Coordinates of C-alpha atoms in Angstrom, one line a residue:
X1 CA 18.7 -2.6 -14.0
X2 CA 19.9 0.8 -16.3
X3 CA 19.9 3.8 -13.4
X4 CA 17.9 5.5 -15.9
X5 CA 14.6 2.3 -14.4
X6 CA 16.1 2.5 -11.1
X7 CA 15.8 6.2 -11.0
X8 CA 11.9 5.2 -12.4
X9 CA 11.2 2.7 -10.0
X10 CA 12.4 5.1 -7.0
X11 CA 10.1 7.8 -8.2
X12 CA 7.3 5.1 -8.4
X13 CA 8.4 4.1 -4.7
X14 CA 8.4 7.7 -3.3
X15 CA 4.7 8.5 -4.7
X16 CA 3.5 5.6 -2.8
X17 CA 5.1 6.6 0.0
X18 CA 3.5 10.0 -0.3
X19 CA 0.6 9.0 -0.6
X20 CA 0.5 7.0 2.8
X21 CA 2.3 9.9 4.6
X22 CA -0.5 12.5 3.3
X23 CA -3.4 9.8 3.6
X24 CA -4.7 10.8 0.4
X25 CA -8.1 10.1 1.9
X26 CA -7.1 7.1 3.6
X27 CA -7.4 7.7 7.1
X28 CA -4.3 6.3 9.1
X29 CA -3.3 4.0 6.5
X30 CA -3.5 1.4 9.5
X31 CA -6.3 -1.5 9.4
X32 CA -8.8 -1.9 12.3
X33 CA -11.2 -4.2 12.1
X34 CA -9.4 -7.2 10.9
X35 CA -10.8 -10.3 11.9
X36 CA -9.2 -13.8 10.9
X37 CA -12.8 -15.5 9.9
X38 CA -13.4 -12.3 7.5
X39 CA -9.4 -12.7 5.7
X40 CA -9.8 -16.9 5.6
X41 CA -13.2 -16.4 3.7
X42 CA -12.1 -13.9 1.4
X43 CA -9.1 -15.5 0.5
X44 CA -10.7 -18.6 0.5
X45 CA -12.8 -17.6 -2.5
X46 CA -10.1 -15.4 -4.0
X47 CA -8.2 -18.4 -4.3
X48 CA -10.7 -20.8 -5.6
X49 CA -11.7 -18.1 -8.4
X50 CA -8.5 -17.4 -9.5
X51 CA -7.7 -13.9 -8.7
X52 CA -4.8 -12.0 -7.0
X53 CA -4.6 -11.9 -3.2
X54 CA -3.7 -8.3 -3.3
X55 CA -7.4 -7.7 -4.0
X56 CA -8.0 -9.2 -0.4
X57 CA -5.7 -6.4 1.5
X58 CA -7.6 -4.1 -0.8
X59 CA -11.2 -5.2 0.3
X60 CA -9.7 -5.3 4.0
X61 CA -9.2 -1.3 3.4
X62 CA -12.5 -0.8 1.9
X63 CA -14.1 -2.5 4.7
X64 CA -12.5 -1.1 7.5
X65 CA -12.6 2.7 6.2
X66 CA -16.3 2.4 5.3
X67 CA -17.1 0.7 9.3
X68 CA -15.6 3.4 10.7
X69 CA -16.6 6.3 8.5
X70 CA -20.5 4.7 7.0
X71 CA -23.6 4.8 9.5
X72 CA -23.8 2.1 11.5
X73 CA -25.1 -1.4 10.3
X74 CA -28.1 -3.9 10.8
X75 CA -25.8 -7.0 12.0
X76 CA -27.9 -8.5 9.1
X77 CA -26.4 -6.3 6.2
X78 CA -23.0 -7.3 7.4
X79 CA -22.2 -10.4 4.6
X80 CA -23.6 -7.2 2.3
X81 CA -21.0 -4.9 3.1
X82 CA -18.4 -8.2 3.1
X83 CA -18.9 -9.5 -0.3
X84 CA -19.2 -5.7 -1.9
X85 CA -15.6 -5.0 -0.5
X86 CA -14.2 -7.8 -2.2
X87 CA -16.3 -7.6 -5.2
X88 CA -15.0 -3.6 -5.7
X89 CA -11.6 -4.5 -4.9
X90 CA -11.8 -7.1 -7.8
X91 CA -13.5 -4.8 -10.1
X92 CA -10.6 -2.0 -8.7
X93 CA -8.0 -4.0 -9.8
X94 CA -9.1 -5.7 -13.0
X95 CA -11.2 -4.4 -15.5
X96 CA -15.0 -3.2 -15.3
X97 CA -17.5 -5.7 -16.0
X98 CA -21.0 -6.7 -17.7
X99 CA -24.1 -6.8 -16.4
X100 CA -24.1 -10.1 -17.0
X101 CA -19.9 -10.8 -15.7
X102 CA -20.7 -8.7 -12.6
X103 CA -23.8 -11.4 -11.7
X104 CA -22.1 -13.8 -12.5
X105 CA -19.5 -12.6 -10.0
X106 CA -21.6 -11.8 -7.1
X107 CA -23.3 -15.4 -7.7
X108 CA -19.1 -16.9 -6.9
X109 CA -19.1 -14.5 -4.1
X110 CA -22.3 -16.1 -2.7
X111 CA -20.3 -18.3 -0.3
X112 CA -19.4 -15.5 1.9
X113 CA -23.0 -14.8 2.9
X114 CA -25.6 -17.2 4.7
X115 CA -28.3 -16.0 3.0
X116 CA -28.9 -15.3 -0.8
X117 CA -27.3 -11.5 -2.2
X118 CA -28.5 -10.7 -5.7
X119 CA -26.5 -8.4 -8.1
X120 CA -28.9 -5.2 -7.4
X121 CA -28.0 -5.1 -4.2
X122 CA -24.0 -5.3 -4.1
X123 CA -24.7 -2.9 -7.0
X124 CA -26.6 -0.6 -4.5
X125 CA -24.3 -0.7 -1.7
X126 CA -20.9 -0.7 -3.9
X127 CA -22.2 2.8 -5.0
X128 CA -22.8 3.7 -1.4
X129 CA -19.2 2.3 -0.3
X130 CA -18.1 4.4 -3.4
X131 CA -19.3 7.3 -2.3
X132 CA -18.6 6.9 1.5
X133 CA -14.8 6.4 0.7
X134 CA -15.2 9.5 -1.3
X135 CA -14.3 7.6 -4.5
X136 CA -10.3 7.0 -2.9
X137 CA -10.0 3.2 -4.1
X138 CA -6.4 2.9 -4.6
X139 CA -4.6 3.3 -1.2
X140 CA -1.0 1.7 -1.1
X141 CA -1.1 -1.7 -0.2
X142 CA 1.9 -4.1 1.3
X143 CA 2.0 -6.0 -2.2
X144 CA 2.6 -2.9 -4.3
X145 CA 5.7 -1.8 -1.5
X146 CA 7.2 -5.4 -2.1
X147 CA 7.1 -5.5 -5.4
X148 CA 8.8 -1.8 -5.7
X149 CA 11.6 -2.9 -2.6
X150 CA 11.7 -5.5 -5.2
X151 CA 12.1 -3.4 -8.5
X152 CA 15.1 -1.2 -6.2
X153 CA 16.8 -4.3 -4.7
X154 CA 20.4 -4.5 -5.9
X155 CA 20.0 -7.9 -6.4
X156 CA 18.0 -7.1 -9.7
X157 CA 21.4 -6.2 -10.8
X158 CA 22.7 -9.3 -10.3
X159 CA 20.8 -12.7 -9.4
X160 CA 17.0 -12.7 -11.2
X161 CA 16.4 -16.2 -9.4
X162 CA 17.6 -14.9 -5.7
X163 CA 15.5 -12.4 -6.0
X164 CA 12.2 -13.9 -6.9
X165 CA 12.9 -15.7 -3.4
X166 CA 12.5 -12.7 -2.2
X167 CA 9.7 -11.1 -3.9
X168 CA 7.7 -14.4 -2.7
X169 CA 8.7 -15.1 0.9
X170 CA 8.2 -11.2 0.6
X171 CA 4.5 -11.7 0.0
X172 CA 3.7 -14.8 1.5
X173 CA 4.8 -12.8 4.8
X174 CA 2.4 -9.2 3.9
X175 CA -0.5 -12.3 2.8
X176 CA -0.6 -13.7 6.6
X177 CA 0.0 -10.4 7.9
X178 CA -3.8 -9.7 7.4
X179 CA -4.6 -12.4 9.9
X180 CA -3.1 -10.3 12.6
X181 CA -4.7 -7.1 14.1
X182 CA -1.7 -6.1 15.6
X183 CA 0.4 -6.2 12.9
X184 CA -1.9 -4.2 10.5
X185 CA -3.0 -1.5 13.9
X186 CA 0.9 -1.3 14.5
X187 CA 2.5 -0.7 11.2
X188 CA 2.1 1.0 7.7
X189 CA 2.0 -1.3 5.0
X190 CA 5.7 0.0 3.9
X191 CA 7.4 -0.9 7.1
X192 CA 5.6 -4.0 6.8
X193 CA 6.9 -4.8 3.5
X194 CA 10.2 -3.6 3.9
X195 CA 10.5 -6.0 7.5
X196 CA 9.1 -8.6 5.5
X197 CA 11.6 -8.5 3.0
X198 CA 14.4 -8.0 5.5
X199 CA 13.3 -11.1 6.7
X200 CA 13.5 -13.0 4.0
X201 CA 16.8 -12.2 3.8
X202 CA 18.1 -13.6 6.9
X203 CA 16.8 -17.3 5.3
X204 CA 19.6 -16.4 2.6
X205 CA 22.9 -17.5 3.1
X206 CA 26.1 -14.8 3.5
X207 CA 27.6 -16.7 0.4
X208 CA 24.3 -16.1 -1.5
X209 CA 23.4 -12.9 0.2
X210 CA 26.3 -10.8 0.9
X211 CA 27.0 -8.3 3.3
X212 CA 27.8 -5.7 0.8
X213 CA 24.2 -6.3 -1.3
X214 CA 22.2 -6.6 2.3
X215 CA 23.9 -3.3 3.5
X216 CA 22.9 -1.5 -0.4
X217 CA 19.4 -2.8 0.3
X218 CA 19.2 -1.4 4.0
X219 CA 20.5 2.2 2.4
X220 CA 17.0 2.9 1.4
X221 CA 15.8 3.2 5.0
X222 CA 17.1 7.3 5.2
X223 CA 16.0 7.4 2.0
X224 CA 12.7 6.5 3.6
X225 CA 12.3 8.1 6.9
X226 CA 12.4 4.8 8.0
X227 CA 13.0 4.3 11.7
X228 CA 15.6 1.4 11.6
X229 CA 14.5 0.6 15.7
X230 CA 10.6 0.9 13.8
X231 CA 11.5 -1.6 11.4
X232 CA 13.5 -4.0 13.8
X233 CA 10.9 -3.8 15.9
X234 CA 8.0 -5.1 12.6
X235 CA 10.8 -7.7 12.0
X236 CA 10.3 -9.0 15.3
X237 CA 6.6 -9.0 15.4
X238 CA 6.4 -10.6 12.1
X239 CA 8.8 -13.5 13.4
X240 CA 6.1 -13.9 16.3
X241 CA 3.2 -13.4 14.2
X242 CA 4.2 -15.7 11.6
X243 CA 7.2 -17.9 13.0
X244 CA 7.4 -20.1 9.9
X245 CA 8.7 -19.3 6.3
X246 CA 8.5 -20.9 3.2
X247 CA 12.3 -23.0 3.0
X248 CA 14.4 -21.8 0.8
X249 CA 15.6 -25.2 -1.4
X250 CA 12.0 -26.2 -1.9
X251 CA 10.9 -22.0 -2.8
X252 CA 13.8 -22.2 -5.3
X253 CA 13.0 -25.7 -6.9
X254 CA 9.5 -24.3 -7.4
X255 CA 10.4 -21.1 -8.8
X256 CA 12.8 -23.0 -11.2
X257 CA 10.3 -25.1 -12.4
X258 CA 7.6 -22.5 -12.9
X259 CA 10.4 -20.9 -15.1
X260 CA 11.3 -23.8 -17.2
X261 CA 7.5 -24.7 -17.3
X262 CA 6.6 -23.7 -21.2
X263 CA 2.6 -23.1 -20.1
X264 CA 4.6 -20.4 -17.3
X265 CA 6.4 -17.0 -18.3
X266 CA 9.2 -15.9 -16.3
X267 CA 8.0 -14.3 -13.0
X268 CA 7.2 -10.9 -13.6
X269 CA 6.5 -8.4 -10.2
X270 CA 2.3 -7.9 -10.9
X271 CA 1.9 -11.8 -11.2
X272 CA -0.1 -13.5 -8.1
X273 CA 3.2 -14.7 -6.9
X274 CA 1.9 -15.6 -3.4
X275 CA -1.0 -17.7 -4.7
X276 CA 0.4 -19.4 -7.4
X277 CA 3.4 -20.6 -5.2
X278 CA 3.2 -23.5 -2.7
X279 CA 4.0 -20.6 -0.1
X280 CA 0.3 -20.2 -0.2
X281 CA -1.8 -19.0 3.2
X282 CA -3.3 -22.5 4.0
X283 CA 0.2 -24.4 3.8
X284 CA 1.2 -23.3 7.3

């Protein structure tokens, strides 16, 4: 990477940070109501309709800003609320839809409710969520800080392949993070992300991983305001949280082959890396 994108890409990183320092609307920037029956469904359709599981953290935010700051619900409009959030993080992240593409959408999205929602009323409530959250839709998320660690890490520099391990034991990490409250209550979504990558270092080898490039990486911390004991102590959660990682000869094998696969491009950082991968959140 020229200094000239790393310079870029540390701008980039320091407006996200920014943003979750001033809340930009946000709140706290830390999840609350996190259940693991609300992430397995969402993902669980995310998954089977093809869309990046970035939109799941996103609905997660949605959700849990509009419980706390929205009136309180009818238990009954609950699977309402639930399939809106994931609907407008789709729509947030994508591109605006139809009439007809946004039924067609809510109809896929059925699954998550026990009864039948039509389109007028996830339209309905999607402009009340809008309007709750005070139309703030874009809060940093843990997949946006791992692709920028990513974009920063010196290993761009040096070892494309590495560093896709990374990027992708990276995310499989922030994806499973959703399934624990304590995690998301305890942490920001950049400490997260930049323990998680940490992490996936230590699976590296010193011959592959050396101490000069892990020290360049772990330079960003001042550069941060991270608190190294803060972020040894998310490492250490996210060990117990999630004690298993994807291995690192069957990660590379799969990223190789996606590579030389001629219906695959090379791995670029916005791809759904973490779904697309055999890392995915129902392996372990």
């Amino acid at each position: 990477m020229s200094d000239d994108l790393r310079e870029t890409a540390m701008i980039e990183l320091k407006a996200l940070m920014k943003r979750e320092e001033d809340g930009d609307g946000y709140g706290a920037m830390k999840t609350l109501c996190n259940t693991e029956e609300i992430v397995s469904r969402w993902y669980e359709v995310v998954d089977r309709l093809g869309f990046d599981r970035e939109v799941v953290a996103m609905a997660l935010g949605y959700f849990d800003r509009y419980m706390q700051i929205g009136d309180a619900l009818p238990r009954n409009k609950l699977h309402v609320v639930l399939i809106t959030s994931i609907f407008l993080a789709i729509k947030t992240k994508g591109d605006s839809l139809s009439e007809g593409s946004a039924a067609s959408l809510v109809k896929a999205l059925g699954t998550l409710s026990p009864v039948p929602v039509d389109t007028r009323t996830v339209l309905d409530m999607e402009e009340e969520m809008i309007n709750t959250l005070d139309w703030r839709l874009n809060a940093p998320t843990m997949h946006q800080f791992a692709a920028s660690y990513s974009e920063l890490h010196p290993l761009r520099r040096q070892d494309i392949e590495t560093l896709d391990y990374l990027y992708e034991v990276t995310r499989f990490q922030v994806e499973q993070a959703l399934f624990h409250k304590q995690l998301m209550i305890n942490y920001k979504p950049s400490v997260l992300a930049y323990a998680a990558m940490l992490r996936a270092e230590e699976q590296l080898d010193y011959t592959v991983l050396t101490l000069e490039i892990r020290d360049q990486f772990l330079s960003l911390q001042p550069i941060l305001n991270f608190d190294p004991s803060h972020v040894g102590e998310a490492m250490f959660a996210l060990e117990n949280a999630i004690p298993q990682v994807p291995d690192v000869v069957q990660m590379m094998e799969a990223i190789r082959g996606r590579r030389d696969s001629p219906a695959t491009s090379t791995v670029r950082r916005e791809e759904n890396i973490g779904s697309a991968s055999p890392t995915g959140v129902a392996v372990f």
